[in-house]
mmCIF file of N, CA and C in Angstrom:
data_model
loop_
_atom_site.group_PDB
_atom_site.id
_atom_site.type_symbol
_atom_site.label_atom_id
_atom_site.label_comp_id
_atom_site.label_asym_id
_atom_site.label_seq_id
_atom_site.Cartn_x
_atom_site.Cartn_y
_atom_site.Cartn_z
ATOM 1 N N UNK A 9 0.843 -1.166 0.000
ATOM 2 C CA UNK A 9 0.000 0.000 0.000
ATOM 3 C C UNK A 9 0.891 1.232 0.000
ATOM 4 N N UNK A 10 0.362 2.300 -0.504
ATOM 5 C CA UNK A 10 1.111 3.544 -0.552
ATOM 6 C C UNK A 10 0.577 4.507 0.488
ATOM 7 N N UNK A 11 1.404 5.507 0.810
ATOM 8 C CA UNK A 11 0.977 6.554 1.716
ATOM 9 C C UNK A 11 0.318 7.644 0.884
ATOM 10 N N UNK A 12 -0.957 7.932 1.145
ATOM 11 C CA UNK A 12 -1.649 8.921 0.314
ATOM 12 C C UNK A 12 -1.237 10.340 0.680
ATOM 13 N N UNK A 13 -1.381 11.210 -0.265
ATOM 14 C CA UNK A 13 -1.271 12.640 -0.007
ATOM 15 C C UNK A 13 -2.696 13.151 0.068
ATOM 16 N N UNK A 14 -2.895 14.377 0.477
ATOM 17 C CA UNK A 14 -4.281 14.878 0.570
ATOM 18 C C UNK A 14 -5.056 14.781 -0.744
ATOM 19 N N UNK A 15 -4.351 14.817 -1.875
ATOM 20 C CA UNK A 15 -5.032 14.806 -3.167
ATOM 21 C C UNK A 15 -5.118 13.434 -3.823
ATOM 22 N N UNK A 16 -4.415 12.447 -3.307
ATOM 23 C CA UNK A 16 -4.409 11.136 -3.952
ATOM 24 C C UNK A 16 -4.792 10.044 -2.951
ATOM 25 N N UNK A 17 -5.652 9.128 -3.370
ATOM 26 C CA UNK A 17 -6.031 8.033 -2.473
ATOM 27 C C UNK A 17 -4.891 7.012 -2.396
ATOM 28 N N UNK A 18 -4.861 6.198 -1.338
ATOM 29 C CA UNK A 18 -3.859 5.136 -1.262
ATOM 30 C C UNK A 18 -4.143 4.087 -2.331
ATOM 31 N N UNK A 19 -3.155 3.252 -2.601
ATOM 32 C CA UNK A 19 -3.329 2.165 -3.570
ATOM 33 C C UNK A 19 -2.894 0.858 -2.944
ATOM 34 N N UNK A 20 -3.433 -0.217 -3.462
ATOM 35 C CA UNK A 20 -3.065 -1.578 -3.104
ATOM 36 C C UNK A 20 -2.167 -2.066 -4.226
ATOM 37 N N UNK A 21 -0.950 -2.470 -3.922
ATOM 38 C CA UNK A 21 -0.021 -2.932 -4.944
ATOM 39 C C UNK A 21 -0.312 -4.396 -5.257
ATOM 40 N N UNK A 22 -0.670 -4.663 -6.500
ATOM 41 C CA UNK A 22 -1.020 -6.003 -6.960
ATOM 42 C C UNK A 22 0.146 -6.541 -7.792
ATOM 43 N N UNK A 23 0.762 -7.629 -7.331
ATOM 44 C CA UNK A 23 1.786 -8.322 -8.106
ATOM 45 C C UNK A 23 1.069 -9.291 -9.029
ATOM 46 N N UNK A 24 1.396 -9.233 -10.319
ATOM 47 C CA UNK A 24 0.721 -10.070 -11.311
ATOM 48 C C UNK A 24 1.738 -10.963 -12.001
ATOM 49 N N UNK A 25 1.480 -12.266 -12.005
ATOM 50 C CA UNK A 25 2.220 -13.243 -12.794
ATOM 51 C C UNK A 25 1.414 -13.417 -14.068
ATOM 52 N N UNK A 26 2.003 -13.074 -15.227
ATOM 53 C CA UNK A 26 1.225 -13.084 -16.460
ATOM 54 C C UNK A 26 2.021 -13.708 -17.598
ATOM 55 N N UNK A 27 1.326 -14.027 -18.692
ATOM 56 C CA UNK A 27 1.956 -14.533 -19.903
ATOM 57 C C UNK A 27 2.176 -13.354 -20.836
ATOM 58 N N UNK A 28 3.438 -13.083 -21.161
ATOM 59 C CA UNK A 28 3.783 -11.964 -22.032
ATOM 60 C C UNK A 28 3.519 -12.346 -23.487
ATOM 61 N N UNK A 29 3.677 -11.392 -24.400
ATOM 62 C CA UNK A 29 3.378 -11.615 -25.819
ATOM 63 C C UNK A 29 4.275 -12.691 -26.448
ATOM 64 N N UNK A 30 5.431 -12.981 -25.831
ATOM 65 C CA UNK A 30 6.305 -14.039 -26.342
ATOM 66 C C UNK A 30 5.969 -15.410 -25.759
ATOM 67 N N UNK A 31 4.889 -15.488 -24.958
ATOM 68 C CA UNK A 31 4.453 -16.747 -24.381
ATOM 69 C C UNK A 31 5.120 -17.085 -23.061
ATOM 70 N N UNK A 32 6.063 -16.268 -22.604
ATOM 71 C CA UNK A 32 6.789 -16.532 -21.361
ATOM 72 C C UNK A 32 6.141 -15.831 -20.172
ATOM 73 N N UNK A 33 6.260 -16.472 -19.012
ATOM 74 C CA UNK A 33 5.729 -15.904 -17.776
ATOM 75 C C UNK A 33 6.629 -14.777 -17.292
ATOM 76 N N UNK A 34 6.005 -13.732 -16.781
ATOM 77 C CA UNK A 34 6.729 -12.593 -16.222
ATOM 78 C C UNK A 34 5.920 -12.047 -15.038
ATOM 79 N N UNK A 35 6.586 -11.234 -14.219
ATOM 80 C CA UNK A 35 5.918 -10.520 -13.142
ATOM 81 C C UNK A 35 5.801 -9.048 -13.533
ATOM 82 N N UNK A 36 4.725 -8.397 -13.093
ATOM 83 C CA UNK A 36 4.589 -6.954 -13.206
ATOM 84 C C UNK A 36 3.782 -6.479 -11.997
ATOM 85 N N UNK A 37 3.849 -5.204 -11.751
ATOM 86 C CA UNK A 37 3.115 -4.606 -10.638
ATOM 87 C C UNK A 37 2.014 -3.716 -11.200
ATOM 88 N N UNK A 38 0.874 -3.725 -10.548
ATOM 89 C CA UNK A 38 -0.232 -2.851 -10.911
ATOM 90 C C UNK A 38 -0.756 -2.238 -9.623
ATOM 91 N N UNK A 39 -1.461 -1.163 -9.742
ATOM 92 C CA UNK A 39 -2.005 -0.480 -8.573
ATOM 93 C C UNK A 39 -3.530 -0.498 -8.638
ATOM 94 N N UNK A 40 -4.125 -0.850 -7.520
ATOM 95 C CA UNK A 40 -5.580 -0.818 -7.395
ATOM 96 C C UNK A 40 -5.904 0.350 -6.469
ATOM 97 N N UNK A 41 -6.636 1.329 -6.969
ATOM 98 C CA UNK A 41 -6.968 2.515 -6.178
ATOM 99 C C UNK A 41 -7.891 2.153 -5.021
ATOM 100 N N UNK A 42 -7.553 2.671 -3.865
ATOM 101 C CA UNK A 42 -8.408 2.537 -2.688
ATOM 102 C C UNK A 42 -9.114 3.884 -2.523
ATOM 103 N N UNK A 43 -10.032 4.137 -3.451
ATOM 104 C CA UNK A 43 -10.661 5.450 -3.545
ATOM 105 C C UNK A 43 -12.109 5.466 -3.075
ATOM 106 N N UNK A 44 -12.505 4.437 -2.348
ATOM 107 C CA UNK A 44 -13.853 4.381 -1.799
ATOM 108 C C UNK A 44 -13.759 4.220 -0.285
ATOM 109 N N UNK A 45 -14.874 4.250 0.380
ATOM 110 C CA UNK A 45 -14.886 4.117 1.830
ATOM 111 C C UNK A 45 -14.660 5.451 2.507
ATOM 112 N N UNK A 46 -14.106 5.391 3.707
ATOM 113 C CA UNK A 46 -13.865 6.585 4.519
ATOM 114 C C UNK A 46 -12.364 6.700 4.789
ATOM 115 N N UNK A 47 -11.888 7.845 5.183
ATOM 116 C CA UNK A 47 -10.455 7.999 5.430
ATOM 117 C C UNK A 47 -9.864 6.958 6.394
ATOM 118 N N UNK A 48 -10.645 6.506 7.363
ATOM 119 C CA UNK A 48 -10.141 5.520 8.316
ATOM 120 C C UNK A 48 -10.178 4.091 7.773
ATOM 121 N N UNK A 49 -10.888 3.872 6.680
ATOM 122 C CA UNK A 49 -11.009 2.531 6.089
ATOM 123 C C UNK A 49 -11.222 2.679 4.593
ATOM 124 N N UNK A 50 -10.140 2.850 3.860
ATOM 125 C CA UNK A 50 -10.207 3.037 2.413
ATOM 126 C C UNK A 50 -10.461 1.695 1.730
ATOM 127 N N UNK A 51 -11.295 1.699 0.701
ATOM 128 C CA UNK A 51 -11.689 0.494 -0.011
ATOM 129 C C UNK A 51 -11.439 0.649 -1.503
ATOM 130 N N UNK A 52 -11.241 -0.473 -2.174
ATOM 131 C CA UNK A 52 -11.229 -0.482 -3.635
ATOM 132 C C UNK A 52 -12.663 -0.640 -4.110
ATOM 133 N N UNK A 53 -12.865 -0.476 -5.401
ATOM 134 C CA UNK A 53 -14.140 -0.873 -5.994
ATOM 135 C C UNK A 53 -14.263 -2.384 -5.816
ATOM 136 N N UNK A 54 -15.460 -2.915 -5.757
ATOM 137 C CA UNK A 54 -15.609 -4.373 -5.634
ATOM 138 C C UNK A 54 -14.915 -5.092 -6.794
ATOM 139 N N UNK A 55 -14.247 -6.196 -6.468
ATOM 140 C CA UNK A 55 -13.576 -7.029 -7.455
ATOM 141 C C UNK A 55 -14.348 -8.336 -7.578
ATOM 142 N N UNK A 56 -14.387 -8.923 -8.776
ATOM 143 C CA UNK A 56 -15.142 -10.164 -8.931
ATOM 144 C C UNK A 56 -14.471 -11.333 -8.207
ATOM 145 N N UNK A 57 -15.288 -12.220 -7.672
ATOM 146 C CA UNK A 57 -14.813 -13.466 -7.066
ATOM 147 C C UNK A 57 -15.900 -14.509 -7.258
ATOM 148 N N UNK A 58 -15.520 -15.653 -7.815
ATOM 149 C CA UNK A 58 -16.487 -16.695 -8.151
ATOM 150 C C UNK A 58 -16.390 -17.877 -7.187
ATOM 151 N N UNK A 59 -15.163 -18.246 -6.825
ATOM 152 C CA UNK A 59 -14.975 -19.377 -5.918
ATOM 153 C C UNK A 59 -13.630 -19.252 -5.240
ATOM 154 N N UNK A 60 -13.472 -19.986 -4.146
ATOM 155 C CA UNK A 60 -12.175 -20.026 -3.498
ATOM 156 C C UNK A 60 -11.824 -21.465 -3.184
ATOM 157 N N UNK A 61 -10.521 -21.701 -3.053
ATOM 158 C CA UNK A 61 -10.022 -23.044 -2.780
ATOM 159 C C UNK A 61 -8.810 -22.922 -1.876
ATOM 160 N N UNK A 62 -8.708 -23.821 -0.913
ATOM 161 C CA UNK A 62 -7.575 -23.861 0.002
ATOM 162 C C UNK A 62 -6.637 -24.985 -0.400
ATOM 163 N N UNK A 63 -5.335 -24.797 -0.152
ATOM 164 C CA UNK A 63 -4.352 -25.839 -0.461
ATOM 165 C C UNK A 63 -3.308 -25.880 0.637
ATOM 166 N N UNK A 64 -2.830 -27.071 0.932
ATOM 167 C CA UNK A 64 -1.685 -27.247 1.814
ATOM 168 C C UNK A 64 -0.651 -28.098 1.087
ATOM 169 N N UNK A 65 0.592 -27.635 1.076
ATOM 170 C CA UNK A 65 1.694 -28.356 0.448
ATOM 171 C C UNK A 65 2.741 -28.647 1.517
ATOM 172 N N UNK A 66 3.189 -29.893 1.618
ATOM 173 C CA UNK A 66 4.141 -30.259 2.664
ATOM 174 C C UNK A 66 5.551 -29.756 2.357
ATOM 175 N N UNK A 67 6.419 -29.715 3.371
ATOM 176 C CA UNK A 67 7.816 -29.384 3.108
ATOM 177 C C UNK A 67 8.370 -30.293 2.009
ATOM 178 N N UNK A 68 9.119 -29.695 1.097
ATOM 179 C CA UNK A 68 9.705 -30.442 -0.014
ATOM 180 C C UNK A 68 8.900 -30.394 -1.296
ATOM 181 N N UNK A 69 7.661 -29.861 -1.246
ATOM 182 C CA UNK A 69 6.838 -29.795 -2.458
ATOM 183 C C UNK A 69 7.494 -28.903 -3.505
ATOM 184 N N UNK A 70 7.479 -29.369 -4.747
ATOM 185 C CA UNK A 70 7.884 -28.551 -5.897
ATOM 186 C C UNK A 70 7.145 -29.072 -7.118
ATOM 187 N N UNK A 71 6.577 -28.150 -7.889
ATOM 188 C CA UNK A 71 5.861 -28.537 -9.105
ATOM 189 C C UNK A 71 6.807 -28.516 -10.294
ATOM 190 N N UNK A 72 6.354 -29.080 -11.377
ATOM 191 C CA UNK A 72 7.027 -28.936 -12.671
ATOM 192 C C UNK A 72 6.557 -27.616 -13.278
ATOM 193 N N UNK A 73 7.135 -27.217 -14.415
ATOM 194 C CA UNK A 73 6.632 -26.043 -15.107
ATOM 195 C C UNK A 73 5.188 -26.303 -15.521
ATOM 196 N N UNK A 74 4.342 -25.317 -15.330
ATOM 197 C CA UNK A 74 2.933 -25.409 -15.689
ATOM 198 C C UNK A 74 2.387 -23.992 -15.864
ATOM 199 N N UNK A 75 1.234 -23.881 -16.480
ATOM 200 C CA UNK A 75 0.518 -22.615 -16.596
ATOM 201 C C UNK A 75 -0.669 -22.641 -15.646
ATOM 202 N N UNK A 76 -1.107 -21.474 -15.255
ATOM 203 C CA UNK A 76 -2.312 -21.352 -14.448
ATOM 204 C C UNK A 76 -3.498 -21.749 -15.324
ATOM 205 N N UNK A 77 -4.391 -22.574 -14.783
ATOM 206 C CA UNK A 77 -5.554 -22.998 -15.554
ATOM 207 C C UNK A 77 -6.490 -21.848 -15.870
ATOM 208 N N UNK A 78 -6.717 -20.982 -14.888
ATOM 209 C CA UNK A 78 -7.534 -19.791 -15.066
ATOM 210 C C UNK A 78 -7.033 -18.740 -14.080
ATOM 211 N N UNK A 79 -7.155 -17.459 -14.428
ATOM 212 C CA UNK A 79 -6.642 -16.413 -13.546
ATOM 213 C C UNK A 79 -7.212 -16.519 -12.135
ATOM 214 N N UNK A 80 -6.340 -16.250 -11.153
ATOM 215 C CA UNK A 80 -6.752 -16.352 -9.760
ATOM 216 C C UNK A 80 -5.797 -15.575 -8.856
ATOM 217 N N UNK A 81 -6.342 -15.064 -7.764
ATOM 218 C CA UNK A 81 -5.529 -14.483 -6.702
ATOM 219 C C UNK A 81 -4.962 -15.636 -5.897
ATOM 220 N N UNK A 82 -3.715 -15.522 -5.455
ATOM 221 C CA UNK A 82 -3.091 -16.509 -4.574
ATOM 222 C C UNK A 82 -2.630 -15.765 -3.328
ATOM 223 N N UNK A 83 -3.209 -16.109 -2.190
ATOM 224 C CA UNK A 83 -2.855 -15.512 -0.910
ATOM 225 C C UNK A 83 -2.097 -16.544 -0.091
ATOM 226 N N UNK A 84 -0.942 -16.179 0.431
ATOM 227 C CA UNK A 84 -0.149 -17.079 1.263
ATOM 228 C C UNK A 84 -0.651 -16.921 2.697
ATOM 229 N N UNK A 85 -1.226 -17.993 3.242
ATOM 230 C CA UNK A 85 -1.774 -17.959 4.593
ATOM 231 C C UNK A 85 -0.704 -18.280 5.630
ATOM 232 N N UNK A 86 0.138 -19.273 5.331
ATOM 233 C CA UNK A 86 1.267 -19.606 6.205
ATOM 234 C C UNK A 86 2.328 -20.296 5.366
ATOM 235 N N UNK A 87 3.544 -20.244 5.854
ATOM 236 C CA UNK A 87 4.659 -20.806 5.104
ATOM 237 C C UNK A 87 5.160 -19.819 4.063
ATOM 238 N N UNK A 88 5.970 -20.356 3.139
ATOM 239 C CA UNK A 88 6.536 -19.524 2.075
ATOM 240 C C UNK A 88 6.463 -20.277 0.755
ATOM 241 N N UNK A 89 6.223 -19.533 -0.319
ATOM 242 C CA UNK A 89 6.070 -20.097 -1.660
ATOM 243 C C UNK A 89 7.019 -19.379 -2.605
ATOM 244 N N UNK A 90 7.778 -20.151 -3.365
ATOM 245 C CA UNK A 90 8.647 -19.579 -4.383
ATOM 246 C C UNK A 90 8.045 -19.876 -5.751
ATOM 247 N N UNK A 91 8.039 -18.873 -6.613
ATOM 248 C CA UNK A 91 7.582 -19.010 -7.998
ATOM 249 C C UNK A 91 8.792 -18.767 -8.887
ATOM 250 N N UNK A 92 9.116 -19.733 -9.748
ATOM 251 C CA UNK A 92 10.245 -19.614 -10.659
ATOM 252 C C UNK A 92 9.797 -19.484 -12.096
ATOM 253 N N UNK A 93 10.515 -18.649 -12.854
ATOM 254 C CA UNK A 93 10.175 -18.395 -14.250
ATOM 255 C C UNK A 93 11.198 -19.023 -15.188
ATOM 256 N N UNK A 94 10.855 -19.099 -16.454
ATOM 257 C CA UNK A 94 11.721 -19.698 -17.468
ATOM 258 C C UNK A 94 13.065 -18.978 -17.584
ATOM 259 N N UNK A 95 13.088 -17.687 -17.284
ATOM 260 C CA UNK A 95 14.342 -16.922 -17.409
ATOM 261 C C UNK A 95 15.291 -17.149 -16.240
ATOM 262 N N UNK A 96 14.921 -18.031 -15.308
ATOM 263 C CA UNK A 96 15.771 -18.340 -14.162
ATOM 264 C C UNK A 96 15.502 -17.477 -12.942
ATOM 265 N N UNK A 97 14.684 -16.444 -13.083
ATOM 266 C CA UNK A 97 14.365 -15.602 -11.931
ATOM 267 C C UNK A 97 13.279 -16.265 -11.088
ATOM 268 N N UNK A 98 13.184 -15.834 -9.841
ATOM 269 C CA UNK A 98 12.129 -16.345 -8.968
ATOM 270 C C UNK A 98 11.805 -15.295 -7.916
ATOM 271 N N UNK A 99 10.651 -15.452 -7.301
ATOM 272 C CA UNK A 99 10.229 -14.585 -6.199
ATOM 273 C C UNK A 99 9.655 -15.461 -5.109
ATOM 274 N N UNK A 100 9.911 -15.067 -3.873
ATOM 275 C CA UNK A 100 9.375 -15.780 -2.720
ATOM 276 C C UNK A 100 8.287 -14.931 -2.082
ATOM 277 N N UNK A 101 7.151 -15.557 -1.819
ATOM 278 C CA UNK A 101 6.017 -14.917 -1.175
ATOM 279 C C UNK A 101 5.823 -15.567 0.192
ATOM 280 N N UNK A 102 5.684 -14.748 1.224
ATOM 281 C CA UNK A 102 5.542 -15.220 2.596
ATOM 282 C C UNK A 102 4.117 -14.998 3.096
ATOM 283 N N UNK A 103 3.828 -15.551 4.265
ATOM 284 C CA UNK A 103 2.502 -15.404 4.863
ATOM 285 C C UNK A 103 2.090 -13.941 4.891
ATOM 286 N N UNK A 104 0.872 -13.672 4.467
ATOM 287 C CA UNK A 104 0.339 -12.320 4.413
ATOM 288 C C UNK A 104 0.543 -11.656 3.062
ATOM 289 N N UNK A 105 1.334 -12.269 2.175
ATOM 290 C CA UNK A 105 1.559 -11.704 0.849
ATOM 291 C C UNK A 105 0.661 -12.401 -0.168
ATOM 292 N N UNK A 106 0.634 -11.873 -1.372
ATOM 293 C CA UNK A 106 -0.252 -12.390 -2.410
ATOM 294 C C UNK A 106 0.331 -12.099 -3.778
ATOM 295 N N UNK A 107 -0.241 -12.728 -4.792
ATOM 296 C CA UNK A 107 -0.020 -12.337 -6.178
ATOM 297 C C UNK A 107 -1.236 -12.768 -6.981
ATOM 298 N N UNK A 108 -1.391 -12.167 -8.148
ATOM 299 C CA UNK A 108 -2.483 -12.518 -9.053
ATOM 300 C C UNK A 108 -1.878 -13.356 -10.164
ATOM 301 N N UNK A 109 -2.275 -14.613 -10.241
ATOM 302 C CA UNK A 109 -1.709 -15.541 -11.213
ATOM 303 C C UNK A 109 -2.575 -15.572 -12.467
ATOM 304 N N UNK A 110 -2.046 -14.990 -13.543
ATOM 305 C CA UNK A 110 -2.747 -14.954 -14.829
ATOM 306 C C UNK A 110 -1.827 -15.492 -15.918
ATOM 307 N N UNK A 111 -0.948 -16.400 -15.530
ATOM 308 C CA UNK A 111 0.008 -17.015 -16.442
ATOM 309 C C UNK A 111 -0.671 -18.188 -17.143
ATOM 310 N N UNK A 112 -1.568 -17.871 -18.070
ATOM 311 C CA UNK A 112 -2.317 -18.899 -18.788
ATOM 312 C C UNK A 112 -1.624 -19.219 -20.110
ATOM 313 N N UNK A 113 -1.870 -20.401 -20.622
ATOM 314 C CA UNK A 113 -1.309 -20.798 -21.912
ATOM 315 C C UNK A 113 -1.903 -19.911 -23.007
ATOM 316 N N UNK A 114 -1.058 -19.328 -23.864
ATOM 317 C CA UNK A 114 -1.602 -18.484 -24.938
ATOM 318 C C UNK A 114 -2.595 -19.264 -25.805
ATOM 319 N N UNK A 115 -3.625 -18.579 -26.253
ATOM 320 C CA UNK A 115 -4.652 -19.212 -27.085
ATOM 321 C C UNK A 115 -4.012 -19.860 -28.308
ATOM 322 N N UNK A 116 -4.377 -21.105 -28.563
ATOM 323 C CA UNK A 116 -3.886 -21.848 -29.715
ATOM 324 C C UNK A 116 -2.526 -22.497 -29.524
ATOM 325 N N UNK A 117 -1.858 -22.218 -28.398
ATOM 326 C CA UNK A 117 -0.523 -22.786 -28.162
ATOM 327 C C UNK A 117 -0.632 -24.183 -27.564
ATOM 328 N N UNK A 118 0.364 -24.995 -27.838
ATOM 329 C CA UNK A 118 0.529 -26.286 -27.189
ATOM 330 C C UNK A 118 1.593 -26.092 -26.116
ATOM 331 N N UNK A 119 1.325 -26.554 -24.898
ATOM 332 C CA UNK A 119 2.244 -26.329 -23.796
ATOM 333 C C UNK A 119 3.628 -26.876 -24.116
ATOM 334 N N UNK A 120 4.634 -26.037 -23.934
ATOM 335 C CA UNK A 120 6.045 -26.405 -24.104
ATOM 336 C C UNK A 120 6.743 -26.063 -22.798
ATOM 337 N N UNK A 121 7.181 -27.070 -21.997
ATOM 338 C CA UNK A 121 7.787 -26.792 -20.692
ATOM 339 C C UNK A 121 9.115 -26.037 -20.780
ATOM 340 N N UNK A 122 9.656 -25.859 -21.971
ATOM 341 C CA UNK A 122 10.878 -25.065 -22.133
ATOM 342 C C UNK A 122 10.563 -23.599 -22.421
ATOM 343 N N UNK A 123 9.277 -23.274 -22.639
ATOM 344 C CA UNK A 123 8.880 -21.904 -22.977
ATOM 345 C C UNK A 123 7.826 -21.377 -22.010
ATOM 346 N N UNK A 124 6.772 -22.150 -21.799
ATOM 347 C CA UNK A 124 5.595 -21.673 -21.077
ATOM 348 C C UNK A 124 5.665 -21.943 -19.577
ATOM 349 N N UNK A 125 4.948 -21.117 -18.856
ATOM 350 C CA UNK A 125 4.641 -21.393 -17.468
ATOM 351 C C UNK A 125 5.691 -21.013 -16.451
ATOM 352 N N UNK A 126 5.452 -21.534 -15.257
ATOM 353 C CA UNK A 126 6.258 -21.272 -14.081
ATOM 354 C C UNK A 126 6.255 -22.531 -13.224
ATOM 355 N N UNK A 127 7.154 -22.601 -12.268
ATOM 356 C CA UNK A 127 7.100 -23.674 -11.265
ATOM 357 C C UNK A 127 6.863 -23.029 -9.908
ATOM 358 N N UNK A 128 6.397 -23.813 -8.971
ATOM 359 C CA UNK A 128 6.222 -23.309 -7.611
ATOM 360 C C UNK A 128 6.781 -24.336 -6.642
ATOM 361 N N UNK A 129 7.184 -23.848 -5.474
ATOM 362 C CA UNK A 129 7.664 -24.766 -4.444
ATOM 363 C C UNK A 129 7.436 -24.182 -3.071
ATOM 364 N N UNK A 130 7.330 -25.088 -2.117
ATOM 365 C CA UNK A 130 7.249 -24.730 -0.717
ATOM 366 C C UNK A 130 8.683 -24.475 -0.253
ATOM 367 N N UNK A 131 8.891 -23.449 0.572
ATOM 368 C CA UNK A 131 10.222 -23.079 1.063
ATOM 369 C C UNK A 131 10.243 -23.193 2.587
ATOM 370 N N UNK A 132 11.281 -23.831 3.132
ATOM 371 C CA UNK A 132 11.448 -23.900 4.588
ATOM 372 C C UNK A 132 10.828 -25.146 5.194
ATOM 373 N N UNK A 133 10.705 -25.127 6.536
ATOM 374 C CA UNK A 133 10.235 -26.295 7.292
ATOM 375 C C UNK A 133 8.736 -26.297 7.544
ATOM 376 N N UNK A 134 8.079 -25.163 7.326
ATOM 377 C CA UNK A 134 6.654 -25.040 7.616
ATOM 378 C C UNK A 134 5.829 -25.390 6.376
ATOM 379 N N UNK A 135 4.771 -26.192 6.530
ATOM 380 C CA UNK A 135 3.909 -26.453 5.375
ATOM 381 C C UNK A 135 3.403 -25.137 4.778
ATOM 382 N N UNK A 136 3.176 -25.159 3.486
ATOM 383 C CA UNK A 136 2.659 -23.995 2.768
ATOM 384 C C UNK A 136 1.145 -24.111 2.690
ATOM 385 N N UNK A 137 0.457 -23.080 3.166
ATOM 386 C CA UNK A 137 -1.005 -23.033 3.081
ATOM 387 C C UNK A 137 -1.369 -21.818 2.258
ATOM 388 N N UNK A 138 -2.170 -22.054 1.205
ATOM 389 C CA UNK A 138 -2.548 -20.969 0.297
ATOM 390 C C UNK A 138 -4.058 -20.938 0.109
ATOM 391 N N UNK A 139 -4.536 -19.766 -0.269
ATOM 392 C CA UNK A 139 -5.938 -19.550 -0.593
ATOM 393 C C UNK A 139 -5.983 -19.043 -2.029
ATOM 394 N N UNK A 140 -6.718 -19.729 -2.879
ATOM 395 C CA UNK A 140 -6.915 -19.315 -4.260
ATOM 396 C C UNK A 140 -8.310 -18.705 -4.388
ATOM 397 N N UNK A 141 -8.405 -17.538 -5.008
ATOM 398 C CA UNK A 141 -9.692 -16.875 -5.242
ATOM 399 C C UNK A 141 -9.793 -16.651 -6.749
ATOM 400 N N UNK A 142 -10.749 -17.313 -7.379
ATOM 401 C CA UNK A 142 -10.935 -17.221 -8.831
ATOM 402 C C UNK A 142 -12.021 -16.224 -9.161
ATOM 403 N N UNK A 143 -11.763 -15.437 -10.216
ATOM 404 C CA UNK A 143 -12.760 -14.436 -10.601
ATOM 405 C C UNK A 143 -13.530 -14.856 -11.824
#
């Protein structure tokens, strides 16, 4: 979140995992304006949510490269989650953090694990607990 000035509302920083025009997964940041509510409790406009799902992954969990089936918010409830990209970069998300996963397979493409997607893994000794919210 940002610190507002008298003329600008605060924002919620949304980390987005997305599929770029070259078919590769990348991260970018977007801002969601918290321009509703009252000064003591700023709100965003309502965001769509269709369903939610909980997951627990034990220590040692690691996926293969894959794409997100459908866009979804991923909230880390406990533990730590690392997301790795094809370019060798990765980011670790800890309890209380989130990202929006929109790394879907490009329309008409056949999945190629050397080009598409990302991998995820549990980090540390604590099981990873996540909440997925699909819009």
